[in-house]
PDB file of C-alpha atoms in Angstrom:
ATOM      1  CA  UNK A   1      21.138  40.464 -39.339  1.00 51.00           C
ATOM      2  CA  UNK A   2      23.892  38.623 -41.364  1.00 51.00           C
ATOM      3  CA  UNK A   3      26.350  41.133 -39.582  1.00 54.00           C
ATOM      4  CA  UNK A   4      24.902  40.125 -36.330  1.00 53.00           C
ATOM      5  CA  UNK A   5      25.985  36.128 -36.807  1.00 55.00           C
ATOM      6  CA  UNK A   6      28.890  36.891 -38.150  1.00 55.00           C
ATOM      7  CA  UNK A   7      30.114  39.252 -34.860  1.00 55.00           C
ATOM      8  CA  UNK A   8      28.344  36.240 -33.032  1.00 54.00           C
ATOM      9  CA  UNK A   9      30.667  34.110 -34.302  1.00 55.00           C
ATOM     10  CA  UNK A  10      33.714  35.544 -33.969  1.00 53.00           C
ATOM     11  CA  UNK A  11      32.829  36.108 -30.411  1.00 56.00           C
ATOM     12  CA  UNK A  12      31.855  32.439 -29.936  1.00 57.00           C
ATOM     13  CA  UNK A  13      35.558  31.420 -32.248  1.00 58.00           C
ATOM     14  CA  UNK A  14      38.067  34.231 -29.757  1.00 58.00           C
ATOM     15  CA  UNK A  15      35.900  32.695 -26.778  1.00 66.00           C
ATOM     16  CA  UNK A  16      36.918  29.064 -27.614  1.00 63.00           C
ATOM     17  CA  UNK A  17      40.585  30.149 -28.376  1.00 68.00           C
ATOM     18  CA  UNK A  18      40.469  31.464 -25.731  1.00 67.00           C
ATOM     19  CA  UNK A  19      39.375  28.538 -23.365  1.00 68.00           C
ATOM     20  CA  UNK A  20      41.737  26.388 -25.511  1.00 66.00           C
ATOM     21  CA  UNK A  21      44.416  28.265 -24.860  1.00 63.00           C
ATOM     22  CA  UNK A  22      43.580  28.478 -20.848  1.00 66.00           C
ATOM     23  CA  UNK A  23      43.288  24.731 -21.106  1.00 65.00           C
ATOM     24  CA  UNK A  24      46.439  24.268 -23.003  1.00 60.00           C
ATOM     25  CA  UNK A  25      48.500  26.601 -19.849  1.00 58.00           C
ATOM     26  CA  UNK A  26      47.066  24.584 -17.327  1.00 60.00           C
ATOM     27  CA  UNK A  27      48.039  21.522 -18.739  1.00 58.00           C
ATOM     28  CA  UNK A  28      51.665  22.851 -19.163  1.00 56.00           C
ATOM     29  CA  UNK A  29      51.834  23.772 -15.706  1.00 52.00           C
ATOM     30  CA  UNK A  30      50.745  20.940 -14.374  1.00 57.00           C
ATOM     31  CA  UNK A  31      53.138  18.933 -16.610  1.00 52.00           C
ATOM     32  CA  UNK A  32      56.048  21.094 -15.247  1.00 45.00           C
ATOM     33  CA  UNK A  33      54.802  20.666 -11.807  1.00 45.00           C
ATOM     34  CA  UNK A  34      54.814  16.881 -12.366  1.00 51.00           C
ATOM     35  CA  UNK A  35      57.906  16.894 -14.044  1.00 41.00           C
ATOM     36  CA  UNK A  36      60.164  19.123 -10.882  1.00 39.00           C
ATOM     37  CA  UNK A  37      57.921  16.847  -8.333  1.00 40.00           C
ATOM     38  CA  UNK A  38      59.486  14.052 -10.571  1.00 44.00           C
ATOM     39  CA  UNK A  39      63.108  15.476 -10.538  1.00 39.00           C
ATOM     40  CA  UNK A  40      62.958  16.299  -7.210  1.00 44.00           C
ATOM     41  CA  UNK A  41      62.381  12.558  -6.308  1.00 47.00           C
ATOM     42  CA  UNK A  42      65.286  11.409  -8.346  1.00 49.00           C
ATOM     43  CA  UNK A  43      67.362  13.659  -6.835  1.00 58.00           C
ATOM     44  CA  UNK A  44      66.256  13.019  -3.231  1.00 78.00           C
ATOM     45  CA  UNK A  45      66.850   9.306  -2.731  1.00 90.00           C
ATOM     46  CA  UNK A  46      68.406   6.446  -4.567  1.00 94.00           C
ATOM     47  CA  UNK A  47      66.460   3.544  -6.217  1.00 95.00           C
ATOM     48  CA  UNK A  48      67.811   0.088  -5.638  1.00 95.00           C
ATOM     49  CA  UNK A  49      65.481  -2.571  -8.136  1.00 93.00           C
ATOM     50  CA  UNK A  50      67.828  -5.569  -7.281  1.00 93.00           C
ATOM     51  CA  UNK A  51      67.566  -5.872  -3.530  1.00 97.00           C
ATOM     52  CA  UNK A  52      66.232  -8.951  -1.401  1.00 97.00           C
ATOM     53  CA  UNK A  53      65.448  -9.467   2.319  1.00 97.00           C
ATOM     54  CA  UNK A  54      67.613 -11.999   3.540  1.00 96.00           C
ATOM     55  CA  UNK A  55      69.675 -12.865   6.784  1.00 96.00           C
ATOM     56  CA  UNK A  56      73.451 -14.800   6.936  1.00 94.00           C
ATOM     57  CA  UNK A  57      73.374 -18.241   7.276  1.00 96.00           C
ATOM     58  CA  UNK A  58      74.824 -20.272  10.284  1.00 97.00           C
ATOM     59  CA  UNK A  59      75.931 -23.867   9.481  1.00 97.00           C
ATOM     60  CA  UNK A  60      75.636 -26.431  11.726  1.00 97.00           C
ATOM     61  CA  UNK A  61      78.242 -29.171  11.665  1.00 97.00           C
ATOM     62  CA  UNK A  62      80.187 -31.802  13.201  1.00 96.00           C
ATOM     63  CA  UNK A  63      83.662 -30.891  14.453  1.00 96.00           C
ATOM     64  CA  UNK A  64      84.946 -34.266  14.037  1.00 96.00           C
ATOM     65  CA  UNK A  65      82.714 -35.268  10.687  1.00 95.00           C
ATOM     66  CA  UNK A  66      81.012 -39.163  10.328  1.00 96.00           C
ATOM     67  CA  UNK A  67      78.450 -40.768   9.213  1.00 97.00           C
ATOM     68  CA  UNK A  68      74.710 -38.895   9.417  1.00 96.00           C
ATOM     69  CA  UNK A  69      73.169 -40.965  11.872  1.00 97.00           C
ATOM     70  CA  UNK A  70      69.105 -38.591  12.302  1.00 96.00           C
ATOM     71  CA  UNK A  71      68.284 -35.120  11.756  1.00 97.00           C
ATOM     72  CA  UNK A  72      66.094 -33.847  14.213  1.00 97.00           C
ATOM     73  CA  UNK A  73      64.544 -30.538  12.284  1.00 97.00           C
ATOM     74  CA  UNK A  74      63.065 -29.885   8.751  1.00 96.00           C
ATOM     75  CA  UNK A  75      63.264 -26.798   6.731  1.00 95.00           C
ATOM     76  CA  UNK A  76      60.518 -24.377   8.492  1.00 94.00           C
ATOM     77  CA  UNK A  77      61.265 -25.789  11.855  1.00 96.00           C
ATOM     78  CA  UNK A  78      61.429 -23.135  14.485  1.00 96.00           C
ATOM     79  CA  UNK A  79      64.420 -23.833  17.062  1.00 97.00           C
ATOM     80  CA  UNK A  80      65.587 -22.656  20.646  1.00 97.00           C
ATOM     81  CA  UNK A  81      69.220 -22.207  21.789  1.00 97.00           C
ATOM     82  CA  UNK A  82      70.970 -25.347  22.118  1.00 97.00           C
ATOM     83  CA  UNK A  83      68.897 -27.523  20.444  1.00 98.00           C
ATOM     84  CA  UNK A  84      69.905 -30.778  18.847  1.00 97.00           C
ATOM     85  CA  UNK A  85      69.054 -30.735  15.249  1.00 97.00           C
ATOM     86  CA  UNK A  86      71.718 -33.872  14.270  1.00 97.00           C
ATOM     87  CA  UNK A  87      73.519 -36.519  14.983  1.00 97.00           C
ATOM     88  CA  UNK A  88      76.932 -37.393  12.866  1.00 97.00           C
ATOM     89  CA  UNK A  89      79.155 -39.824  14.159  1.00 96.00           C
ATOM     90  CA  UNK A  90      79.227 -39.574  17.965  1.00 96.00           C
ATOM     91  CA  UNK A  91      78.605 -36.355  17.668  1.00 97.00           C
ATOM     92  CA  UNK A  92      75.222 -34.154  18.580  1.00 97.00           C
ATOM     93  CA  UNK A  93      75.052 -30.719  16.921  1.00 97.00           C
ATOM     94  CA  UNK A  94      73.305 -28.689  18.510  1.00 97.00           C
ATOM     95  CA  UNK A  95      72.001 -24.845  17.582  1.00 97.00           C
ATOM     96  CA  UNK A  96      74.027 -21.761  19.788  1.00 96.00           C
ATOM     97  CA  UNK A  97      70.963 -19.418  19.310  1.00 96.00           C
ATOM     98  CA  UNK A  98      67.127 -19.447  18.585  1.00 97.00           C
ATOM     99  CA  UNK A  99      66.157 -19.257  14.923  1.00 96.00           C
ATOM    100  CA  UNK A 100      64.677 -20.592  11.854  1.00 97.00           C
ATOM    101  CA  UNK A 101      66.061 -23.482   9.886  1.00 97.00           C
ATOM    102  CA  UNK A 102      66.292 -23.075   6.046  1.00 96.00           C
ATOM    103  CA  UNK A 103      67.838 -26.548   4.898  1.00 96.00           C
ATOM    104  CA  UNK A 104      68.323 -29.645   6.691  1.00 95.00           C
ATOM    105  CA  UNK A 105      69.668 -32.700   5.170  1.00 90.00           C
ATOM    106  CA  UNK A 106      67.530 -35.775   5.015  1.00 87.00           C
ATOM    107  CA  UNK A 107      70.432 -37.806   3.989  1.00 90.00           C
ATOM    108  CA  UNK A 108      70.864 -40.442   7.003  1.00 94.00           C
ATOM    109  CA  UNK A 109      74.076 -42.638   6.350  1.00 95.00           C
ATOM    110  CA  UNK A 110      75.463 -39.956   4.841  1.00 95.00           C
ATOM    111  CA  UNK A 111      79.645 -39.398   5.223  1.00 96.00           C
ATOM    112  CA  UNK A 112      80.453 -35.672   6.653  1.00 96.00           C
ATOM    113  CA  UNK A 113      83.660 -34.540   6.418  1.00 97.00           C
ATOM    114  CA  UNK A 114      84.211 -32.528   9.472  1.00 97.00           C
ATOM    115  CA  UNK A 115      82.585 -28.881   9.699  1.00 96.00           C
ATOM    116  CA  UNK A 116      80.842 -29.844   6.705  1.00 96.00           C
ATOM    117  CA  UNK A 117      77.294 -28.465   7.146  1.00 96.00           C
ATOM    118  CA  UNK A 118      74.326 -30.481   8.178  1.00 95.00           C
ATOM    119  CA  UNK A 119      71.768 -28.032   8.736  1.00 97.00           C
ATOM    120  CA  UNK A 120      71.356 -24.497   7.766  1.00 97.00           C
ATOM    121  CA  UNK A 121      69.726 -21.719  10.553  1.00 98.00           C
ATOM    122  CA  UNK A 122      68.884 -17.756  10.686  1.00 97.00           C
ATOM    123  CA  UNK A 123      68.175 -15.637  12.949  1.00 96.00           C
ATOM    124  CA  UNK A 124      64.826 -13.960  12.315  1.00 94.00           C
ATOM    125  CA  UNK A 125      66.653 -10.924  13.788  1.00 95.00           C
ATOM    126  CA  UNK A 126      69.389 -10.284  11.631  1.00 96.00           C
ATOM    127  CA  UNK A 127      66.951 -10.170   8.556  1.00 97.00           C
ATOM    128  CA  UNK A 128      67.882  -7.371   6.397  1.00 98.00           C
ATOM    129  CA  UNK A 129      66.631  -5.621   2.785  1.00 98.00           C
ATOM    130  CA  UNK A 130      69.918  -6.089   1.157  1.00 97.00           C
ATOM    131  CA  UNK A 131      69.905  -3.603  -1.761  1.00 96.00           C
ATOM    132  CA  UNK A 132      72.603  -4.531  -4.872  1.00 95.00           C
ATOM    133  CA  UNK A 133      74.060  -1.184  -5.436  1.00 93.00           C
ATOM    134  CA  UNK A 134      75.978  -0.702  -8.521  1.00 90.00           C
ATOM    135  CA  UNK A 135      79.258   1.619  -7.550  1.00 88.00           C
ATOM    136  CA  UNK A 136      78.134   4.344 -10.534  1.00 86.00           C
ATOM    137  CA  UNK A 137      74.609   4.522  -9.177  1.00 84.00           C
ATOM    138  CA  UNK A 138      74.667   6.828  -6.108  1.00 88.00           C
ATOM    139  CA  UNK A 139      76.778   4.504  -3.380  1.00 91.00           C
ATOM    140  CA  UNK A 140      79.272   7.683  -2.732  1.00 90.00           C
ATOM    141  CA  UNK A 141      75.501   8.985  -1.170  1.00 93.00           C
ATOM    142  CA  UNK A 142      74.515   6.555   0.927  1.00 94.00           C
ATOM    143  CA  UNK A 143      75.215   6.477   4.584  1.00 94.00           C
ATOM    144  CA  UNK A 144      74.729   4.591   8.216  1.00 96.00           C
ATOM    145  CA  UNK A 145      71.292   6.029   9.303  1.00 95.00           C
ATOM    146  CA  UNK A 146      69.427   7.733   6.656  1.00 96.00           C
ATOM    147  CA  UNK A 147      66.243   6.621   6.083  1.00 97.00           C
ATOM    148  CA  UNK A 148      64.882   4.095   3.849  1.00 97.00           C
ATOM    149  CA  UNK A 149      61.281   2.449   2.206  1.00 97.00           C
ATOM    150  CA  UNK A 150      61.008  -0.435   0.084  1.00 98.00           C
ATOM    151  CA  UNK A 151      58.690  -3.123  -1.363  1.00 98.00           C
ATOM    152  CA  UNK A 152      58.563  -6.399  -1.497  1.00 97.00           C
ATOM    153  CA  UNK A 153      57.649  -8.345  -4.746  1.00 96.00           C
ATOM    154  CA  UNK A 154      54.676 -10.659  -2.660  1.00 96.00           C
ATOM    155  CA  UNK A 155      52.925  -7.717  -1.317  1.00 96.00           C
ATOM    156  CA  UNK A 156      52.907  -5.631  -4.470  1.00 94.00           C
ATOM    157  CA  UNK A 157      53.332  -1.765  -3.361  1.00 92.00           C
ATOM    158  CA  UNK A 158      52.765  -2.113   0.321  1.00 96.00           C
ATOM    159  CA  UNK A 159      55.526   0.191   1.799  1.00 97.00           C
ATOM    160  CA  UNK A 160      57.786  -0.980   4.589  1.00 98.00           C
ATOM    161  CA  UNK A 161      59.907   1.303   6.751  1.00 97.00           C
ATOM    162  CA  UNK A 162      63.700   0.954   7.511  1.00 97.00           C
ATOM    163  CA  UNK A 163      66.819   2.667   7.757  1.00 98.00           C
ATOM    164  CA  UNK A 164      70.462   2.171   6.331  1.00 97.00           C
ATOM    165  CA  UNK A 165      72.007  -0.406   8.657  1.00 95.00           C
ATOM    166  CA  UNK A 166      75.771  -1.403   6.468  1.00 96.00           C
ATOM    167  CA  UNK A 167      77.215  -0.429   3.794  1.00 95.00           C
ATOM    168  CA  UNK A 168      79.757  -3.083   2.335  1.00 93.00           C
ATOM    169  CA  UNK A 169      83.604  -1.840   2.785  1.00 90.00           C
ATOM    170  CA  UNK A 170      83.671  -4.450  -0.227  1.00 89.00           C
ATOM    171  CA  UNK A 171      82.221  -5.261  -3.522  1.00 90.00           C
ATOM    172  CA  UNK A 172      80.261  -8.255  -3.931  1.00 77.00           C
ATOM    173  CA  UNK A 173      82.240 -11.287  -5.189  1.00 66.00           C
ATOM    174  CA  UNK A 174      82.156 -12.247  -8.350  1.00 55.00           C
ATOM    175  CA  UNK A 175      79.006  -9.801  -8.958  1.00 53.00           C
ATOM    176  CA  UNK A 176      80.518  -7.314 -11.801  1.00 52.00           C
ATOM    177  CA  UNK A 177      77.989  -5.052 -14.495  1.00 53.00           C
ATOM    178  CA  UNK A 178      79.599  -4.085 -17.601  1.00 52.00           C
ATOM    179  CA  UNK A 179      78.362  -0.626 -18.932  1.00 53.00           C
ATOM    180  CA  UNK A 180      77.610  -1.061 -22.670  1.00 52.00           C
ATOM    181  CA  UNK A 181      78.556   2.568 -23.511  1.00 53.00           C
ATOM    182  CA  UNK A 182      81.559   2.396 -21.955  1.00 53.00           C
ATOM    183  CA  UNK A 183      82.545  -1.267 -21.739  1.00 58.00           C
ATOM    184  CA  UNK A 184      83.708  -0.445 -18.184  1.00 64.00           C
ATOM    185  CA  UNK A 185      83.763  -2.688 -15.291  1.00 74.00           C
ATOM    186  CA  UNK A 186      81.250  -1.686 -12.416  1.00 78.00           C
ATOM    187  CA  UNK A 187      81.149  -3.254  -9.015  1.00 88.00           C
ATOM    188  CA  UNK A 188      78.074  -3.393  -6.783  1.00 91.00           C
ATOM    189  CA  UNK A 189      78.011  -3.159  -2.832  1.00 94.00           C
ATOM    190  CA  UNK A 190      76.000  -4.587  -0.929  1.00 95.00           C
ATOM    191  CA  UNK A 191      73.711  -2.230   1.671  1.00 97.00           C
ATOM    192  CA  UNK A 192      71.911  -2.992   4.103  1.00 97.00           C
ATOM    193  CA  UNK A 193      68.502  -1.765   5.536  1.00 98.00           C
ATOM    194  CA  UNK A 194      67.098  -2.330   8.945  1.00 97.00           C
ATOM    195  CA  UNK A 195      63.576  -2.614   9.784  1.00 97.00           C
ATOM    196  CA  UNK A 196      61.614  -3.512  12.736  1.00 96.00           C
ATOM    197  CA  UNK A 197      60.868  -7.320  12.581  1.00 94.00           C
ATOM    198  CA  UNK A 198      58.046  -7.430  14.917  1.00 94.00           C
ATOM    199  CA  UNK A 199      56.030  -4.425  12.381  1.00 96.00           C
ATOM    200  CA  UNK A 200      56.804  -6.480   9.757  1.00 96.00           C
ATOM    201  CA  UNK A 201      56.467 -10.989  10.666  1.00 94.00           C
ATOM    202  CA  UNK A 202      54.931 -11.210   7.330  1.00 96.00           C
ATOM    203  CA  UNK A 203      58.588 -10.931   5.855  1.00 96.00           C
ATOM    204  CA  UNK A 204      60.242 -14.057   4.641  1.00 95.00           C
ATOM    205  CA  UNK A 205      64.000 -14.583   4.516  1.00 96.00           C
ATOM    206  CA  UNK A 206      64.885 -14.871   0.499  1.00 95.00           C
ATOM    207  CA  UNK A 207      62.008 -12.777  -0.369  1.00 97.00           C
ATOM    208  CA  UNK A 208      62.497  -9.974  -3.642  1.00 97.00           C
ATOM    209  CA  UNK A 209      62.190  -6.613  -2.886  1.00 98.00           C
ATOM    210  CA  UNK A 210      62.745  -3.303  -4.474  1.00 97.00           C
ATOM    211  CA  UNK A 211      64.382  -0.195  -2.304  1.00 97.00           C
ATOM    212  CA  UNK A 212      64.413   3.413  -1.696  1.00 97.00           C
ATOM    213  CA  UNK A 213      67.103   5.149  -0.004  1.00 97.00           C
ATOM    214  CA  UNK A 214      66.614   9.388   1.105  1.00 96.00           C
ATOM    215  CA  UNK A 215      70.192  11.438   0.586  1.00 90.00           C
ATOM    216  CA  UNK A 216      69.218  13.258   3.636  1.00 74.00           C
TER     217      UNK A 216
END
């Protein structure tokens, strides 16, 4: 009988090695699977964390400068092509395209010197995700028209669509990272990413954003 138990129990003790050590494969494949899948994204596309969607500014100015006699427009204001939006001096300025204003003066009796901007516009059409790519960080592999995802910081990890639009001929000025190890000097480029505005009107110019830009 006691021989019985014991050749019960070494069945039951090889069985549970053996189960443990089943387990214990599995898990190490699907840890290496993980860990190519992993690999396999880093070496696919190119992670930008300081990027922003934002469009160039157009200032709106007097040619001939004076004293701010009204402003027409707040910040928010929606405008259409040649639309008054301030008077200095003599002078009416007046927008050249539709857009969005994103700083007006409130300053009446204010001197401008001439061409000194007034108002501040964009275009809701030239917004862009402009990612901050550091020169050592995969710039020699981005392109004009590979494709492109990113987020944006106020909708969490909603994914947006878009596709490489610039990249700067030029570093950014006056933007330089310093590599501790090697105390070197590293530029970063600006690049930009196009995406369809009318998928996406919840996008605000100035808002952060992190992107993700495919090799291929």
């Amino acid at each position: 009988m006691e021989n019985s138990n014991s050749e019960n129990n070494k069945t039951s003790n090889g069985s549970g090695r053996m189960r443990w050590l089943i387990l214990a494969g599995f898990g190490f494949l699907i840890a290496g699977i993980i860990a190519l899948f992993y690999l396999y994204l880093t070496q696919s596309r190119i992670y930008v964390e300081n990027s922003s969607v934002s469009a160039a500014p157009i200032a709106l100015s007097s040619p001939n400068g004076g004293t701010m006699q009204s402003v027409f427009v707040k910040t928010g204001d929606e405008v259409a092509a040649n639309q008054a939006v301030a008077q200095i001096g003599n002078d009416i300025v007046k927008t050249r395209d539709a857009g969005l204003i994103i700083s007006a003066s409130d300053e009446v009796g204010k001197n401008y010197a001439p061409n000194e901007a007034a108002v501040t516009m964009i275009r809701p059409q030239d917004l862009r995700v402009v990612a901050q790519t550091q020169e050592n960080k995969g710039l020699s592999d981005i392109q004009v028209g590979q494709k492109a995802f990113f987020t944006v910081d106020a909708f969490g990890s909603k994914k947006f669509t878009g596709v490489v639009d610039e990249v700067s001929p030029t570093a950014r000025s006056g933007d330089v990272v310093f590599n501790i190890s090697s105390a070197r000097q590293e530029q970063e480029f600006n690049v930009k990413i196009r995406f369809n505005i009318a998928d996406y009107p919840e996008l605000k110019n100035g808002m952060s954003a992190k992107a993700w830009i495919y090799k291929d």
